[in-house]
């Protein structure tokens, strides 16, 4: 009996060793797809919105103050019709508020405000009316949406199907930008404060 137990214990030990050895390796897979077409995005006005100088006395101490609504024309021109998404990266994300893009800080600690992006009146080539859609899972699923929150994938779909992006060669869309300053009570506005909003809008091929 002792011999059998010893043999069984040795077998279990060998099995455990084999399992441990197998778990100490992992596979690496590198995937991707080279697409024949390329798309170039552009923004009217050089992509710059300048609010000029704003008096601190014109800002609401108790509620956010909208200081401007601007519309830029965004165009995406591709070599051929292709499915693509527009992805936003808030370069001032640490100063962002909820789903708004950040405007930077006062004295490196107080959040100044933010701005919101909305896609409106999208047209594909030949004046075809399309609708804006969004994806929060990098293009796996889509839903009807016009508000472009930081990090969302935005695309366009046919008017009768908002579940998938449409292959488009040329897209023109109004990029509406609303800028606001947070309630100023408690803000240090004794010196000039620079509005420092910055976002990168990039094309992602689907």
Tab-separated table of C-alpha atoms in Angstrom:
chain	number	residue	atom	x	y	z
A	1	UNK	CA	0.000	0.000	0.000
A	2	UNK	CA	2.858	2.377	0.880
A	3	UNK	CA	4.442	1.688	-2.523
A	4	UNK	CA	1.195	2.497	-4.323
A	5	UNK	CA	0.785	5.746	-2.357
A	6	UNK	CA	4.350	6.710	-3.134
A	7	UNK	CA	3.814	6.004	-6.839
A	8	UNK	CA	0.537	7.980	-6.812
A	9	UNK	CA	2.192	10.941	-5.084
A	10	UNK	CA	4.989	10.933	-7.642
A	11	UNK	CA	2.466	10.892	-10.487
A	12	UNK	CA	0.558	13.848	-9.013
A	13	UNK	CA	3.822	15.742	-8.584
A	14	UNK	CA	4.793	15.124	-12.221
A	15	UNK	CA	1.332	16.207	-13.404
A	16	UNK	CA	1.557	19.415	-11.344
A	17	UNK	CA	5.022	20.123	-12.759
A	18	UNK	CA	3.760	19.672	-16.326
A	19	UNK	CA	0.835	22.004	-15.660
A	20	UNK	CA	3.124	24.626	-14.134
A	21	UNK	CA	5.453	24.431	-17.123
A	22	UNK	CA	2.564	24.904	-19.576
A	23	UNK	CA	1.284	27.967	-17.701
A	24	UNK	CA	4.658	29.731	-17.883
A	25	UNK	CA	4.313	30.483	-21.589
A	26	UNK	CA	1.873	32.667	-23.519
A	27	UNK	CA	1.187	33.342	-27.193
A	28	UNK	CA	1.535	36.771	-28.782
A	29	UNK	CA	-0.566	37.529	-31.846
A	30	UNK	CA	0.035	40.612	-33.973
A	31	UNK	CA	-2.929	41.478	-36.167
A	32	UNK	CA	-3.950	44.267	-38.505
A	33	UNK	CA	-5.141	45.124	-41.954
A	34	UNK	CA	-3.569	47.376	-44.560
A	35	UNK	CA	-6.296	49.200	-46.466
A	36	UNK	CA	-5.760	50.486	-49.999
A	37	UNK	CA	-7.540	53.794	-49.362
A	38	UNK	CA	-6.531	56.731	-47.205
A	39	UNK	CA	-8.637	59.573	-45.796
A	40	UNK	CA	-7.609	63.137	-44.989
A	41	UNK	CA	-9.580	65.178	-42.428
A	42	UNK	CA	-9.646	68.977	-42.389
A	43	UNK	CA	-11.301	71.777	-40.411
A	44	UNK	CA	-12.279	75.241	-41.557
A	45	UNK	CA	-10.515	78.182	-39.934
A	46	UNK	CA	-7.478	76.026	-39.302
A	47	UNK	CA	-9.411	74.313	-36.517
A	48	UNK	CA	-9.013	77.351	-34.235
A	49	UNK	CA	-11.762	79.042	-32.217
A	50	UNK	CA	-10.690	82.307	-30.580
A	51	UNK	CA	-13.017	83.796	-27.984
A	52	UNK	CA	-10.851	86.870	-27.561
A	53	UNK	CA	-10.847	88.661	-24.206
A	54	UNK	CA	-13.710	87.990	-21.801
A	55	UNK	CA	-14.384	90.142	-18.751
A	56	UNK	CA	-14.513	88.188	-15.494
A	57	UNK	CA	-17.456	90.403	-14.490
A	58	UNK	CA	-19.523	88.935	-17.357
A	59	UNK	CA	-19.206	85.415	-15.966
A	60	UNK	CA	-21.847	83.923	-13.687
A	61	UNK	CA	-20.560	83.207	-10.165
A	62	UNK	CA	-23.226	80.584	-9.440
A	63	UNK	CA	-23.752	78.721	-12.738
A	64	UNK	CA	-21.725	77.909	-15.861
A	65	UNK	CA	-21.601	80.671	-18.478
A	66	UNK	CA	-21.769	79.818	-22.173
A	67	UNK	CA	-19.269	82.163	-23.805
A	68	UNK	CA	-19.782	81.124	-27.410
A	69	UNK	CA	-21.310	78.840	-30.006
A	70	UNK	CA	-19.215	78.312	-33.116
A	71	UNK	CA	-19.521	76.082	-36.152
A	72	UNK	CA	-16.559	74.720	-38.061
A	73	UNK	CA	-16.880	72.756	-41.285
A	74	UNK	CA	-15.194	69.370	-41.037
A	75	UNK	CA	-14.391	67.496	-44.225
A	76	UNK	CA	-13.016	63.994	-44.698
A	77	UNK	CA	-11.789	63.159	-48.186
A	78	UNK	CA	-10.830	59.584	-49.071
A	79	UNK	CA	-9.227	57.981	-52.127
A	80	UNK	CA	-12.248	55.676	-52.462
A	81	UNK	CA	-15.424	54.849	-50.552
A	82	UNK	CA	-14.485	53.229	-47.240
A	83	UNK	CA	-15.896	52.699	-43.756
A	84	UNK	CA	-14.163	54.948	-41.253
A	85	UNK	CA	-14.713	56.525	-37.868
A	86	UNK	CA	-13.655	59.810	-36.361
A	87	UNK	CA	-12.010	59.434	-32.955
A	88	UNK	CA	-11.442	62.293	-30.531
A	89	UNK	CA	-8.641	62.584	-27.993
A	90	UNK	CA	-8.957	65.316	-25.364
A	91	UNK	CA	-5.444	66.662	-24.897
A	92	UNK	CA	-6.611	68.420	-21.715
A	93	UNK	CA	-8.577	65.482	-20.340
A	94	UNK	CA	-7.489	66.046	-16.739
A	95	UNK	CA	-9.379	69.350	-16.741
A	96	UNK	CA	-12.489	67.947	-18.443
A	97	UNK	CA	-15.908	67.994	-16.814
A	98	UNK	CA	-18.159	64.958	-17.274
A	99	UNK	CA	-18.610	64.471	-21.041
A	100	UNK	CA	-17.070	67.837	-21.959
A	101	UNK	CA	-13.576	68.552	-23.224
A	102	UNK	CA	-11.312	70.464	-20.848
A	103	UNK	CA	-10.151	74.088	-21.038
A	104	UNK	CA	-7.213	73.765	-18.674
A	105	UNK	CA	-6.700	74.957	-15.113
A	106	UNK	CA	-6.415	78.131	-13.087
A	107	UNK	CA	-3.245	78.015	-10.971
A	108	UNK	CA	-2.867	74.377	-12.061
A	109	UNK	CA	-5.615	73.277	-9.658
A	110	UNK	CA	-9.005	74.846	-10.497
A	111	UNK	CA	-10.861	73.582	-13.549
A	112	UNK	CA	-11.760	76.498	-15.788
A	113	UNK	CA	-14.563	75.099	-17.955
A	114	UNK	CA	-15.045	73.062	-21.081
A	115	UNK	CA	-16.522	72.734	-24.528
A	116	UNK	CA	-18.904	70.314	-26.211
A	117	UNK	CA	-18.808	68.978	-29.767
A	118	UNK	CA	-21.858	68.160	-31.868
A	119	UNK	CA	-22.004	66.778	-35.414
A	120	UNK	CA	-24.755	68.294	-37.573
A	121	UNK	CA	-25.934	68.225	-41.195
A	122	UNK	CA	-23.603	65.477	-42.487
A	123	UNK	CA	-23.486	64.992	-46.256
A	124	UNK	CA	-21.717	62.265	-48.200
A	125	UNK	CA	-20.529	62.624	-51.795
A	126	UNK	CA	-23.097	63.763	-54.352
A	127	UNK	CA	-25.026	65.512	-51.563
A	128	UNK	CA	-26.379	62.295	-50.047
A	129	UNK	CA	-27.902	62.995	-46.616
A	130	UNK	CA	-26.535	60.692	-43.898
A	131	UNK	CA	-26.916	60.553	-40.117
A	132	UNK	CA	-24.274	60.646	-37.376
A	133	UNK	CA	-23.753	57.511	-35.293
A	134	UNK	CA	-21.412	56.660	-32.430
A	135	UNK	CA	-19.612	53.704	-30.902
A	136	UNK	CA	-18.350	53.445	-27.326
A	137	UNK	CA	-16.605	50.103	-27.914
A	138	UNK	CA	-14.196	51.057	-30.718
A	139	UNK	CA	-16.533	50.218	-33.564
A	140	UNK	CA	-18.016	46.905	-32.457
A	141	UNK	CA	-21.522	48.265	-31.986
A	142	UNK	CA	-23.134	51.513	-33.120
A	143	UNK	CA	-26.045	53.737	-32.128
A	144	UNK	CA	-27.615	56.963	-33.341
A	145	UNK	CA	-25.822	59.922	-31.753
A	146	UNK	CA	-24.831	63.487	-32.619
A	147	UNK	CA	-22.971	64.498	-29.457
A	148	UNK	CA	-19.271	63.744	-29.783
A	149	UNK	CA	-18.028	62.982	-26.280
A	150	UNK	CA	-14.290	62.513	-25.677
A	151	UNK	CA	-13.100	59.091	-26.778
A	152	UNK	CA	-16.174	58.181	-28.820
A	153	UNK	CA	-15.915	56.793	-32.327
A	154	UNK	CA	-18.184	58.819	-34.623
A	155	UNK	CA	-19.245	57.847	-38.119
A	156	UNK	CA	-22.176	58.229	-40.494
A	157	UNK	CA	-24.870	55.810	-41.594
A	158	UNK	CA	-27.652	55.720	-44.141
A	159	UNK	CA	-30.894	57.339	-42.986
A	160	UNK	CA	-32.682	53.981	-42.703
A	161	UNK	CA	-29.990	52.029	-40.830
A	162	UNK	CA	-28.114	53.441	-37.832
A	163	UNK	CA	-26.539	50.124	-36.830
A	164	UNK	CA	-23.463	50.262	-39.055
A	165	UNK	CA	-21.221	52.850	-40.727
A	166	UNK	CA	-21.680	53.663	-44.385
A	167	UNK	CA	-18.755	53.432	-46.799
A	168	UNK	CA	-18.115	57.040	-47.784
A	169	UNK	CA	-15.607	58.679	-50.107
A	170	UNK	CA	-16.207	62.313	-49.161
A	171	UNK	CA	-17.910	63.615	-46.036
A	172	UNK	CA	-18.781	67.167	-45.038
A	173	UNK	CA	-20.262	67.853	-41.595
A	174	UNK	CA	-20.815	70.851	-39.344
A	175	UNK	CA	-18.793	70.613	-36.143
A	176	UNK	CA	-20.660	72.705	-33.591
A	177	UNK	CA	-18.571	73.854	-30.641
A	178	UNK	CA	-20.133	75.260	-27.473
A	179	UNK	CA	-17.708	76.692	-24.920
A	180	UNK	CA	-18.533	77.406	-21.277
A	181	UNK	CA	-16.842	78.652	-18.125
A	182	UNK	CA	-17.724	77.045	-14.809
A	183	UNK	CA	-19.326	79.036	-11.995
A	184	UNK	CA	-16.663	81.505	-10.948
A	185	UNK	CA	-17.399	81.607	-7.210
A	186	UNK	CA	-14.143	80.603	-5.550
A	187	UNK	CA	-12.092	80.957	-8.755
A	188	UNK	CA	-8.935	83.039	-8.673
A	189	UNK	CA	-9.518	85.509	-11.520
A	190	UNK	CA	-7.205	88.203	-10.184
A	191	UNK	CA	-4.895	87.627	-13.165
A	192	UNK	CA	-5.477	86.862	-16.846
A	193	UNK	CA	-6.437	83.242	-17.434
A	194	UNK	CA	-5.799	81.504	-20.753
A	195	UNK	CA	-8.412	79.216	-22.284
A	196	UNK	CA	-6.363	76.157	-23.191
A	197	UNK	CA	-8.628	73.696	-25.002
A	198	UNK	CA	-6.992	71.179	-27.332
A	199	UNK	CA	-8.263	67.986	-28.948
A	200	UNK	CA	-6.948	65.680	-31.635
A	201	UNK	CA	-9.514	64.431	-34.142
A	202	UNK	CA	-8.260	61.415	-36.042
A	203	UNK	CA	-9.527	58.981	-38.682
A	204	UNK	CA	-9.841	55.312	-37.732
A	205	UNK	CA	-10.337	52.783	-40.549
A	206	UNK	CA	-12.945	50.135	-39.817
